[in-house]
Amino acid sequence: SSNGSGGPRRLSRALPFGRSHGRLGVSSSGRLIVPAPSSQEKADPQKTAFLLRKAWTLYSVTPLYRFRRGRLRDYARLLGAFIAAEKQKGLAVEVGVELDIKVALSSLADLRGSELDQDALLVQLSSRSQASSKNSEDKVVWSGWFCSVFGDDLSENVPEHFTCLPLFLTHGAESYTSLVGSWFQKTFDCCFRRLAISPLNLSWMVAMWAGCKLDRAASAVELVFSVPRLAQPLDISYAIHPEDAKALWDTVQKTPGEITQEEVDVFMDCLYAHFHRHFKIHLSAAKLVKVSTGIASAQCDGIVKILHSQYLPGVLMLLTELAISQIQ
Amino acid sequence: MQRSSRARKQPLHAHHKSQTDLSAWRKGGTIDSEKSLQSHQSANDQKYDSQEESLEQALSYFEKVQDCVALKKQSVPQKHLDAVESTALKQGLPPEGFEILLNIVLSGKFADTVNTRLLKSLIPASVIPEDSVVKAVSWLCVSKCSGNIKLLFLKWLITMFDYIDHKEQLHALYGIFFSFLQDERLCPCICHLLYLLTRKEHVNPFRIRRLLELQARMGMQSYLQALLSLYKLFCPEQVTITLPGKMKTYFKNSDGPWKAAITAVRQRNQGPSSLSQTLFLGTAQPRSRKRKWNAQLVIPASSANTNNLEDDREKCFYLYSTNESFPLEQLHTFPQLLQNIHRLEFPSQMGSVLTNPLLLHYMNCVKDESIYLRLYYWMGQMLQEECTWCMVDNPYEEEFKSFLETVYKAECFLQEGFSACEEFLYKTLPLWDGFCCRSEVLRLLSWIPLSSFSDIKSYLYDPLAQLFFTSSIYFKCSVLESLKELLQNWLNCNAIQVDLESSSLNTTLSGLVNGVAELVRFVGWISTVGLRLENNSMLLLYFILDFYEIVCDMYLKYNLPLLIMLPAGIFYPALLSMDSVNLNQLCYIMYRTNLVAAKENELCKKKMLQFKFSDQTYQVYNQYIIAMVGCLWTSSAFQKDIHPQGLHMDDELLSKTAVKELRNSFNIVYHPAMMGYSIQFLQQICPDDTTFNFKLIKGKKWNWYLEYLYTQGLKGLKVFIESSISRVSQASCNKAGNAEA
């Protein structure tokens, strides 16, 4: 009888979360460049400094099931043993003993946007120094962190027992990413997917970041295009002085603090027109594969480098949004 | 002694009885007549009786042996040993024999050759008493026997494990067995035995450390790996191991010299065969190629949840408290599921339920939204990541196909669609070429849930229509087949729901009716256009009418206040079809769309159902009936049809065609779909006439012809004529002029 009553009840049920099917279409009419200042105030630049100026590979992660913040130390022991067991397939490993690779899990309290966001989670693998000298620091060989900055679209709809940290960034050998990822998949029933960034989103990024004010002298704004269908790969690099880029953007943007798709298109068209005037090449026919500005750089294969701590939350907010759209 | 000897006789007697089973003898092929059967049997009786006797003597001899005895040829012990051996191999030993013989073997009274022979003959006829084994283990501890005998005994114990009648005391001896691990020779066997005995409470840090020490000393050994993986299964928070992929056997030669003998004895005794405990080291997933760690279409093996934390157990020392849960790795049968359903946990990765029917059963019983959400996320990511027509250069089409197939099978099992799958279809149908994984995708369509959301047109119908119109006739047929399944699924699921929630009927009913009506109208539209595109293909028409066979049942069978007639663009091609199957099916559909009954129903249910069928439906129905009866029965084609898209033609125009007997041309004799039947009928009633005088079929012969048609399987025609024609003739008697409905 449970069979009969269980089935139809669910049949009439809507999708397991609240958002309607409207999300199937892209609807990014307007975006905020930087999150509300209230969330920025509490950020301590010192604590997140190590996240800057490193190339991070992006992944999207579905919500973690039964993740407990209070168990980080236990998780670290288990993950450590798992890595050791995977490395020496066939040999059992006792959980909790000292191993070659030390695992540390910790919360990064400052990387949050809204109230619904969970604290970011940092995973670090370090190799114990062979010299066995107790003073020498362990060397970090791999690090990765899960975070959510204004990920409300995802987190407001999941029930208890699920933890939404949809963006995962890694730095270090792919083999470690694979081990850590597998363990998280097995333990918290989540899925990882590489987060590629489309040319459209790259153009959004360059427009958003070109307009940002920087205190110190910034590096050039650079766009790299790849020309498709050629026997030899051909990349075109297009560098603009940051002040010129900002001046151009200021003429395009109508409402400060908000960006529309139309403005981004106009900005890019201006750049294309300028390039065409000089080189007679239509960049719009090529594929935008990388953008870099004084704030951050991003590649189409999902690798970002964030340069400026002030804009860390803003960049993460955008990446969180991209990760969520890949999950839902 | 008296008592035990009587008890000893019993199993032998029972055994003897089973030999009288005739079928058992026939299988052996030894007996031809009943006479020889009897003589053979009595000979056998004598044989067994004498065997029984000598075994009894042998056992009582071995029981009384006090001191060390040397075995010589033709000696007394030799004779008894032979008796034990021959009985054991033929029919197995009775339960009481084991204690006596194990005592002898392990006490070292005889030479090893005797002990070995005795051990090898320890074949149970039915069961082995646990007490005898416990005593044997105590002999093992005092070490009176040689190492070889110890080893052989352990092998025997492993092979016979499932024949031991109880095992509680053996479980209590776990520590004793564990201590034997020190002996390197015994280690592999002990590991195997421990593997069979281990329960969660046996696993503790001390034992784990001992095993790890052994591993450090002996290196990678398959028997240690097996035992350690079992420990990991029970206590993942204390030890972990990753098994290498290629390993297949973890315990070598575990069957020893007994396997053949046991099989033979078991076959002869035809007793219940006990299943031996299977290894459940869920390890190596078959991986054909090396792939990205996060994008493998490998459905995870169902393994116990290693992250099993509960708030109220925060104080526990151990991270995981799986004391009460039943390891999924050990779940193999439906009875197990029933016995342990209260202490089952879903696997650590929900995706694994897809290939595990037992867990799908369990899923049906558990009302927990989180299991659906976990499945939703996993499946959604898998489908998107591996979709072969969305990802450029994805070489894994076969894998993706089989994944879709698995998902579909699980949906059929659960009788419900997965929302991840629904979303996937909505997202990717506009990009689909209609070719890649065709049958799999179309099958998945049939489990799209009927939801109240109104965009199904733009997400499903629009892209589907585009593909439908631009693809081959086979694709069109497959789409119709899927949509038929979809309609069927909607109706079935909601029929159950209406049954269960008849009180809150009105809230969901209108949504259901609208959704179903939209689907039927969509199919009507694509079918009409499709028929024209495919020149009224008989094949396509067959699939269309198949769909309408369900549509016409919506009212009477599924209780939906919904009547939808098939469009004229389908009705007329079917009525004039060259193919009797389609014509027959049309007749059946018109019979099932029984508006007379519907009208009656409507009158009595009016208060309950707030739906009323439009007059236009009745009008169209009447027009169709008039057209059909006019064509097939009253030979008044082109005359009585009053449907605007119908067959009505002016007499003047018809006369220009110069065709004789126009009005007959679509009745059941002349109709192109029926001509084959009428010719055969004529051949049967007038075999000599080769002129095919169809006019002969009238009056009494018309009725014979009808009977003939009914015997040819035209059931639809039969029910249509029997129901509609009588009505029409009645109606015409009443001079009402048309079919009153």
mmCIF file of N, CA, C and O in Angstrom, chain A residues 85 88-95, chain B residues 174 178 181 187-188 190-200 202-244 247 250-251 279-283 306 329:
data_model
loop_
_atom_site.group_PDB
_atom_site.id
_atom_site.type_symbol
_atom_site.label_atom_id
_atom_site.label_comp_id
_atom_site.label_asym_id
_atom_site.label_seq_id
_atom_site.Cartn_x
_atom_site.Cartn_y
_atom_site.Cartn_z
ATOM 1 N N ALA A 85 45.156 5.911 0.833
ATOM 2 C CA ALA A 85 44.711 4.603 0.334
ATOM 3 C C ALA A 85 44.642 4.587 -1.185
ATOM 4 O O ALA A 85 44.963 3.587 -1.818
ATOM 5 N N GLN A 88 48.246 4.300 -2.596
ATOM 6 C CA GLN A 88 48.851 2.962 -2.501
ATOM 7 C C GLN A 88 47.747 1.926 -2.573
ATOM 8 O O GLN A 88 47.455 1.252 -1.595
ATOM 9 N N LYS A 89 47.136 1.860 -3.727
ATOM 10 C CA LYS A 89 45.999 0.947 -3.919
ATOM 11 C C LYS A 89 46.311 -0.441 -3.399
ATOM 12 O O LYS A 89 47.346 -1.004 -3.703
ATOM 13 N N GLY A 90 45.391 -0.985 -2.613
ATOM 14 C CA GLY A 90 45.578 -2.346 -2.132
ATOM 15 C C GLY A 90 46.088 -2.414 -0.713
ATOM 16 O O GLY A 90 45.977 -3.443 -0.069
ATOM 17 N N LEU A 91 46.661 -1.330 -0.210
ATOM 18 C CA LEU A 91 47.141 -1.329 1.165
ATOM 19 C C LEU A 91 46.174 -0.523 2.019
ATOM 20 O O LEU A 91 45.786 0.582 1.670
ATOM 21 N N ALA A 92 45.801 -1.103 3.140
ATOM 22 C CA ALA A 92 44.859 -0.412 4.013
ATOM 23 C C ALA A 92 45.569 0.669 4.813
ATOM 24 O O ALA A 92 46.763 0.574 5.074
ATOM 25 N N VAL A 93 44.824 1.688 5.158
ATOM 26 C CA VAL A 93 45.390 2.808 5.893
ATOM 27 C C VAL A 93 44.529 3.068 7.111
ATOM 28 O O VAL A 93 43.305 3.118 7.018
ATOM 29 N N GLU A 94 45.174 3.218 8.250
ATOM 30 C CA GLU A 94 44.414 3.527 9.449
ATOM 31 C C GLU A 94 44.069 5.010 9.444
ATOM 32 O O GLU A 94 44.903 5.855 9.118
ATOM 33 N N VAL A 95 42.827 5.277 9.803
ATOM 34 C CA VAL A 95 42.398 6.670 9.813
ATOM 35 C C VAL A 95 42.983 7.361 11.035
ATOM 36 O O VAL A 95 42.910 6.839 12.136
ATOM 37 N N TYR B 174 35.400 -15.519 17.982
ATOM 38 C CA TYR B 174 36.084 -14.672 17.006
ATOM 39 C C TYR B 174 37.514 -14.343 17.446
ATOM 40 O O TYR B 174 38.464 -14.436 16.665
ATOM 41 N N PHE B 178 41.038 -15.025 15.678
ATOM 42 C CA PHE B 178 41.879 -13.891 15.343
ATOM 43 C C PHE B 178 43.312 -14.123 15.825
ATOM 44 O O PHE B 178 44.273 -13.768 15.149
ATOM 45 N N LEU B 181 46.003 -15.709 13.649
ATOM 46 C CA LEU B 181 46.607 -14.959 12.538
ATOM 47 C C LEU B 181 48.123 -14.938 12.635
ATOM 48 O O LEU B 181 48.815 -14.777 11.635
ATOM 49 N N CYS B 187 47.458 -18.071 8.178
ATOM 50 C CA CYS B 187 46.916 -16.715 7.998
ATOM 51 C C CYS B 187 45.877 -16.588 6.871
ATOM 52 O O CYS B 187 44.790 -16.044 7.098
ATOM 53 N N PRO B 188 46.173 -17.087 5.654
ATOM 54 C CA PRO B 188 45.169 -16.911 4.584
ATOM 55 C C PRO B 188 43.829 -17.537 4.938
ATOM 56 O O PRO B 188 42.785 -16.918 4.743
ATOM 57 N N ILE B 190 42.681 -18.276 7.946
ATOM 58 C CA ILE B 190 42.063 -17.582 9.082
ATOM 59 C C ILE B 190 41.380 -16.302 8.583
ATOM 60 O O ILE B 190 40.267 -15.961 8.996
ATOM 61 N N CYS B 191 42.051 -15.599 7.693
ATOM 62 C CA CYS B 191 41.449 -14.382 7.148
ATOM 63 C C CYS B 191 40.118 -14.698 6.487
ATOM 64 O O CYS B 191 39.131 -13.983 6.669
ATOM 65 N N HIS B 192 40.108 -15.791 5.748
ATOM 66 C CA HIS B 192 38.870 -16.163 5.068
ATOM 67 C C HIS B 192 37.773 -16.488 6.083
ATOM 68 O O HIS B 192 36.635 -16.042 5.961
ATOM 69 N N LEU B 193 38.162 -17.235 7.105
ATOM 70 C CA LEU B 193 37.192 -17.604 8.127
ATOM 71 C C LEU B 193 36.675 -16.361 8.850
ATOM 72 O O LEU B 193 35.474 -16.201 9.076
ATOM 73 N N LEU B 194 37.620 -15.473 9.184
ATOM 74 C CA LEU B 194 37.207 -14.238 9.849
ATOM 75 C C LEU B 194 36.288 -13.423 8.945
ATOM 76 O O LEU B 194 35.336 -12.797 9.401
ATOM 77 N N TYR B 195 36.587 -13.488 7.655
ATOM 78 C CA TYR B 195 35.746 -12.765 6.694
ATOM 79 C C TYR B 195 34.303 -13.256 6.780
ATOM 80 O O TYR B 195 33.352 -12.483 6.717
ATOM 81 N N LEU B 196 34.173 -14.584 6.973
ATOM 82 C CA LEU B 196 32.820 -15.138 7.062
ATOM 83 C C LEU B 196 32.151 -14.806 8.388
ATOM 84 O O LEU B 196 30.939 -14.719 8.485
ATOM 85 N N LEU B 197 32.981 -14.631 9.427
ATOM 86 C CA LEU B 197 32.418 -14.458 10.775
ATOM 87 C C LEU B 197 32.202 -13.000 11.171
ATOM 88 O O LEU B 197 31.400 -12.714 12.045
ATOM 89 N N THR B 198 32.938 -12.090 10.534
ATOM 90 C CA THR B 198 32.999 -10.723 11.052
ATOM 91 C C THR B 198 31.637 -10.038 11.071
ATOM 92 O O THR B 198 30.889 -10.081 10.108
ATOM 93 N N ARG B 199 31.352 -9.436 12.218
ATOM 94 C CA ARG B 199 30.221 -8.528 12.351
ATOM 95 C C ARG B 199 30.767 -7.191 12.809
ATOM 96 O O ARG B 199 31.916 -7.086 13.201
ATOM 97 N N LYS B 200 29.901 -6.208 12.779
ATOM 98 C CA LYS B 200 30.386 -4.876 13.118
ATOM 99 C C LYS B 200 31.040 -4.834 14.499
ATOM 100 O O LYS B 200 32.064 -4.182 14.689
ATOM 101 N N HIS B 202 32.749 -6.899 15.972
ATOM 102 C CA HIS B 202 34.087 -7.508 16.038
ATOM 103 C C HIS B 202 35.194 -6.548 15.645
ATOM 104 O O HIS B 202 36.368 -6.793 15.921
ATOM 105 N N VAL B 203 34.839 -5.492 14.959
ATOM 106 C CA VAL B 203 35.864 -4.577 14.462
ATOM 107 C C VAL B 203 36.214 -3.589 15.556
ATOM 108 O O VAL B 203 35.335 -2.894 16.070
ATOM 109 N N ASN B 204 37.466 -3.568 15.937
ATOM 110 C CA ASN B 204 37.890 -2.564 16.913
ATOM 111 C C ASN B 204 39.314 -2.109 16.601
ATOM 112 O O ASN B 204 40.020 -2.761 15.820
ATOM 113 N N PRO B 205 39.728 -0.997 17.182
ATOM 114 C CA PRO B 205 41.045 -0.425 16.827
ATOM 115 C C PRO B 205 42.184 -1.405 17.024
ATOM 116 O O PRO B 205 43.113 -1.459 16.222
ATOM 117 N N PHE B 206 42.080 -2.230 18.079
ATOM 118 C CA PHE B 206 43.162 -3.174 18.332
ATOM 119 C C PHE B 206 43.320 -4.152 17.171
ATOM 120 O O PHE B 206 44.421 -4.395 16.650
ATOM 121 N N ARG B 207 42.210 -4.693 16.718
ATOM 122 C CA ARG B 207 42.281 -5.668 15.617
ATOM 123 C C ARG B 207 42.723 -5.011 14.322
ATOM 124 O O ARG B 207 43.480 -5.610 13.553
ATOM 125 N N ILE B 208 42.250 -3.788 14.111
ATOM 126 C CA ILE B 208 42.681 -3.085 12.893
ATOM 127 C C ILE B 208 44.197 -2.930 12.900
ATOM 128 O O ILE B 208 44.884 -3.194 11.905
ATOM 129 N N ARG B 209 44.693 -2.538 14.065
ATOM 130 C CA ARG B 209 46.151 -2.330 14.131
ATOM 131 C C ARG B 209 46.910 -3.638 13.895
ATOM 132 O O ARG B 209 47.922 -3.660 13.228
ATOM 133 N N ARG B 210 46.403 -4.744 14.465
ATOM 134 C CA ARG B 210 47.046 -6.034 14.245
ATOM 135 C C ARG B 210 47.083 -6.383 12.749
ATOM 136 O O ARG B 210 48.103 -6.847 12.229
ATOM 137 N N LEU B 211 45.975 -6.145 12.085
ATOM 138 C CA LEU B 211 45.915 -6.454 10.656
ATOM 139 C C LEU B 211 46.869 -5.565 9.868
ATOM 140 O O LEU B 211 47.532 -6.020 8.926
ATOM 141 N N LEU B 212 46.946 -4.291 10.275
ATOM 142 C CA LEU B 212 47.859 -3.388 9.569
ATOM 143 C C LEU B 212 49.315 -3.795 9.790
ATOM 144 O O LEU B 212 50.146 -3.689 8.888
ATOM 145 N N GLU B 213 49.577 -4.300 10.997
ATOM 146 C CA GLU B 213 50.929 -4.813 11.256
ATOM 147 C C GLU B 213 51.236 -5.992 10.336
ATOM 148 O O GLU B 213 52.315 -6.078 9.755
ATOM 149 N N LEU B 214 50.263 -6.877 10.241
ATOM 150 C CA LEU B 214 50.437 -8.032 9.341
ATOM 151 C C LEU B 214 50.690 -7.560 7.920
ATOM 152 O O LEU B 214 51.555 -8.084 7.219
ATOM 153 N N GLN B 215 49.916 -6.541 7.514
ATOM 154 C CA GLN B 215 50.064 -6.013 6.164
ATOM 155 C C GLN B 215 51.463 -5.446 5.973
ATOM 156 O O GLN B 215 52.097 -5.641 4.936
ATOM 157 N N ALA B 216 51.946 -4.762 6.993
ATOM 158 C CA ALA B 216 53.285 -4.184 6.894
ATOM 159 C C ALA B 216 54.330 -5.297 6.779
ATOM 160 O O ALA B 216 55.335 -5.155 6.083
ATOM 161 N N ARG B 217 54.093 -6.417 7.462
ATOM 162 C CA ARG B 217 55.056 -7.518 7.459
ATOM 163 C C ARG B 217 54.974 -8.316 6.159
ATOM 164 O O ARG B 217 55.972 -8.672 5.564
ATOM 165 N N MET B 218 53.743 -8.567 5.687
ATOM 166 C CA MET B 218 53.582 -9.495 4.561
ATOM 167 C C MET B 218 53.311 -8.807 3.233
ATOM 168 O O MET B 218 53.219 -9.473 2.205
ATOM 169 N N GLY B 219 53.131 -7.514 3.271
ATOM 170 C CA GLY B 219 52.875 -6.803 2.017
ATOM 171 C C GLY B 219 51.441 -6.978 1.571
ATOM 172 O O GLY B 219 50.569 -7.412 2.326
ATOM 173 N N MET B 220 51.235 -6.642 0.297
ATOM 174 C CA MET B 220 49.886 -6.663 -0.243
ATOM 175 C C MET B 220 49.428 -8.105 -0.448
ATOM 176 O O MET B 220 49.942 -8.804 -1.305
ATOM 177 N N GLN B 221 48.525 -8.588 0.354
ATOM 178 C CA GLN B 221 48.019 -9.957 0.233
ATOM 179 C C GLN B 221 46.515 -9.883 0.046
ATOM 180 O O GLN B 221 45.830 -9.172 0.784
ATOM 181 N N SER B 222 46.029 -10.645 -0.907
ATOM 182 C CA SER B 222 44.613 -10.512 -1.244
ATOM 183 C C SER B 222 43.707 -10.849 -0.067
ATOM 184 O O SER B 222 42.685 -10.202 0.137
ATOM 185 N N TYR B 223 44.120 -11.859 0.761
ATOM 186 C CA TYR B 223 43.231 -12.229 1.867
ATOM 187 C C TYR B 223 43.165 -11.132 2.919
ATOM 188 O O TYR B 223 42.125 -10.898 3.517
ATOM 189 N N LEU B 224 44.297 -10.438 3.116
ATOM 190 C CA LEU B 224 44.277 -9.313 4.057
ATOM 191 C C LEU B 224 43.436 -8.164 3.498
ATOM 192 O O LEU B 224 42.688 -7.505 4.217
ATOM 193 N N GLN B 225 43.578 -7.952 2.177
ATOM 194 C CA GLN B 225 42.789 -6.892 1.548
ATOM 195 C C GLN B 225 41.304 -7.134 1.734
ATOM 196 O O GLN B 225 40.544 -6.219 2.062
ATOM 197 N N ALA B 226 40.913 -8.392 1.544
ATOM 198 C CA ALA B 226 39.494 -8.704 1.659
ATOM 199 C C ALA B 226 38.988 -8.443 3.070
ATOM 200 O O ALA B 226 37.954 -7.804 3.265
ATOM 201 N N LEU B 227 39.743 -8.925 4.052
ATOM 202 C CA LEU B 227 39.304 -8.743 5.439
ATOM 203 C C LEU B 227 39.302 -7.260 5.810
ATOM 204 O O LEU B 227 38.373 -6.761 6.447
ATOM 205 N N LEU B 228 40.345 -6.555 5.379
ATOM 206 C CA LEU B 228 40.423 -5.133 5.714
ATOM 207 C C LEU B 228 39.297 -4.344 5.030
ATOM 208 O O LEU B 228 38.775 -3.383 5.593
ATOM 209 N N SER B 229 38.924 -4.745 3.808
ATOM 210 C CA SER B 229 37.822 -4.025 3.175
ATOM 211 C C SER B 229 36.526 -4.256 3.922
ATOM 212 O O SER B 229 35.676 -3.385 3.976
ATOM 213 N N LEU B 230 36.412 -5.456 4.475
ATOM 214 C CA LEU B 230 35.212 -5.720 5.265
ATOM 215 C C LEU B 230 35.218 -4.853 6.522
ATOM 216 O O LEU B 230 34.196 -4.288 6.908
ATOM 217 N N TYR B 231 36.377 -4.743 7.134
ATOM 218 C CA TYR B 231 36.488 -3.867 8.303
ATOM 219 C C TYR B 231 36.146 -2.427 7.923
ATOM 220 O O TYR B 231 35.491 -1.714 8.655
ATOM 221 N N LYS B 232 36.613 -2.033 6.744
ATOM 222 C CA LYS B 232 36.332 -0.672 6.293
ATOM 223 C C LYS B 232 34.834 -0.490 6.092
ATOM 224 O O LYS B 232 34.267 0.561 6.408
ATOM 225 N N LEU B 233 34.207 -1.537 5.596
ATOM 226 C CA LEU B 233 32.763 -1.457 5.365
ATOM 227 C C LEU B 233 32.026 -1.200 6.672
ATOM 228 O O LEU B 233 31.115 -0.390 6.733
ATOM 229 N N PHE B 234 32.476 -1.902 7.735
ATOM 230 C CA PHE B 234 31.782 -1.739 9.000
ATOM 231 C C PHE B 234 32.225 -0.470 9.726
ATOM 232 O O PHE B 234 31.425 0.162 10.392
ATOM 233 N N CYS B 235 33.475 -0.133 9.626
ATOM 234 C CA CYS B 235 33.990 1.020 10.365
ATOM 235 C C CYS B 235 34.827 1.924 9.474
ATOM 236 O O CYS B 235 36.050 2.003 9.616
ATOM 237 N N PRO B 236 34.196 2.614 8.565
ATOM 238 C CA PRO B 236 34.965 3.459 7.646
ATOM 239 C C PRO B 236 35.675 4.596 8.366
ATOM 240 O O PRO B 236 36.573 5.211 7.798
ATOM 241 N N GLU B 237 35.294 4.860 9.588
ATOM 242 C CA GLU B 237 35.939 5.969 10.291
ATOM 243 C C GLU B 237 37.255 5.531 10.920
ATOM 244 O O GLU B 237 37.969 6.346 11.469
ATOM 245 N N GLN B 238 37.558 4.241 10.837
ATOM 246 C CA GLN B 238 38.798 3.783 11.469
ATOM 247 C C GLN B 238 39.834 3.287 10.484
ATOM 248 O O GLN B 238 41.020 3.350 10.755
ATOM 249 N N VAL B 239 39.375 2.757 9.383
ATOM 250 C CA VAL B 239 40.336 2.214 8.430
ATOM 251 C C VAL B 239 39.777 2.409 7.027
ATOM 252 O O VAL B 239 38.561 2.446 6.818
ATOM 253 N N THR B 240 40.672 2.584 6.092
ATOM 254 C CA THR B 240 40.203 2.712 4.718
ATOM 255 C C THR B 240 41.161 1.991 3.790
ATOM 256 O O THR B 240 42.329 1.791 4.125
ATOM 257 N N ILE B 241 40.652 1.580 2.662
ATOM 258 C CA ILE B 241 41.477 0.875 1.687
ATOM 259 C C ILE B 241 40.847 1.043 0.320
ATOM 260 O O ILE B 241 39.630 1.100 0.184
ATOM 261 N N THR B 242 41.678 1.185 -0.671
ATOM 262 C CA THR B 242 41.194 1.204 -2.041
ATOM 263 C C THR B 242 41.688 -0.056 -2.720
ATOM 264 O O THR B 242 42.886 -0.281 -2.793
ATOM 265 N N LEU B 243 40.775 -0.879 -3.158
ATOM 266 C CA LEU B 243 41.205 -2.142 -3.760
ATOM 267 C C LEU B 243 41.642 -1.922 -5.196
ATOM 268 O O LEU B 243 41.027 -1.142 -5.916
ATOM 269 N N PRO B 244 42.697 -2.604 -5.583
ATOM 270 C CA PRO B 244 43.123 -2.470 -6.982
ATOM 271 C C PRO B 244 42.053 -3.047 -7.906
ATOM 272 O O PRO B 244 41.359 -3.997 -7.539
ATOM 273 N N MET B 247 41.698 -7.177 -9.301
ATOM 274 C CA MET B 247 41.567 -8.347 -8.433
ATOM 275 C C MET B 247 40.229 -9.059 -8.632
ATOM 276 O O MET B 247 39.190 -8.428 -8.724
ATOM 277 N N TYR B 250 39.771 -13.310 -3.998
ATOM 278 C CA TYR B 250 40.470 -12.864 -2.813
ATOM 279 C C TYR B 250 40.919 -14.037 -1.956
ATOM 280 O O TYR B 250 41.857 -13.929 -1.191
ATOM 281 N N PHE B 251 40.229 -15.168 -2.089
ATOM 282 C CA PHE B 251 40.612 -16.341 -1.316
ATOM 283 C C PHE B 251 40.823 -17.503 -2.279
ATOM 284 O O PHE B 251 39.918 -17.874 -3.021
ATOM 285 N N LEU B 279 30.966 -12.874 -1.773
ATOM 286 C CA LEU B 279 31.835 -11.743 -1.502
ATOM 287 C C LEU B 279 31.145 -10.487 -1.988
ATOM 288 O O LEU B 279 30.530 -10.477 -3.038
ATOM 289 N N PHE B 280 31.221 -9.446 -1.212
ATOM 290 C CA PHE B 280 30.572 -8.223 -1.656
ATOM 291 C C PHE B 280 31.530 -7.052 -1.654
ATOM 292 O O PHE B 280 31.233 -5.978 -1.202
ATOM 293 N N LEU B 281 32.713 -7.331 -2.119
ATOM 294 C CA LEU B 281 33.683 -6.250 -2.198
ATOM 295 C C LEU B 281 33.346 -5.392 -3.404
ATOM 296 O O LEU B 281 33.790 -5.647 -4.497
ATOM 297 N N GLY B 282 32.491 -4.435 -3.186
ATOM 298 C CA GLY B 282 32.084 -3.588 -4.310
ATOM 299 C C GLY B 282 33.213 -2.658 -4.699
ATOM 300 O O GLY B 282 33.290 -1.544 -4.232
ATOM 301 N N THR B 283 34.063 -3.126 -5.547
ATOM 302 C CA THR B 283 35.232 -2.290 -5.824
ATOM 303 C C THR B 283 35.298 -1.835 -7.263
ATOM 304 O O THR B 283 34.703 -0.851 -7.633
ATOM 305 N N THR B 306 28.774 6.442 4.126
ATOM 306 C CA THR B 306 29.899 6.609 5.033
ATOM 307 C C THR B 306 29.823 7.926 5.775
ATOM 308 O O THR B 306 30.692 8.260 6.545
ATOM 309 N N GLU B 329 25.916 -3.385 0.942
ATOM 310 C CA GLU B 329 26.689 -4.366 0.205
ATOM 311 C C GLU B 329 26.182 -5.774 0.440
ATOM 312 O O GLU B 329 26.424 -6.675 -0.347
#
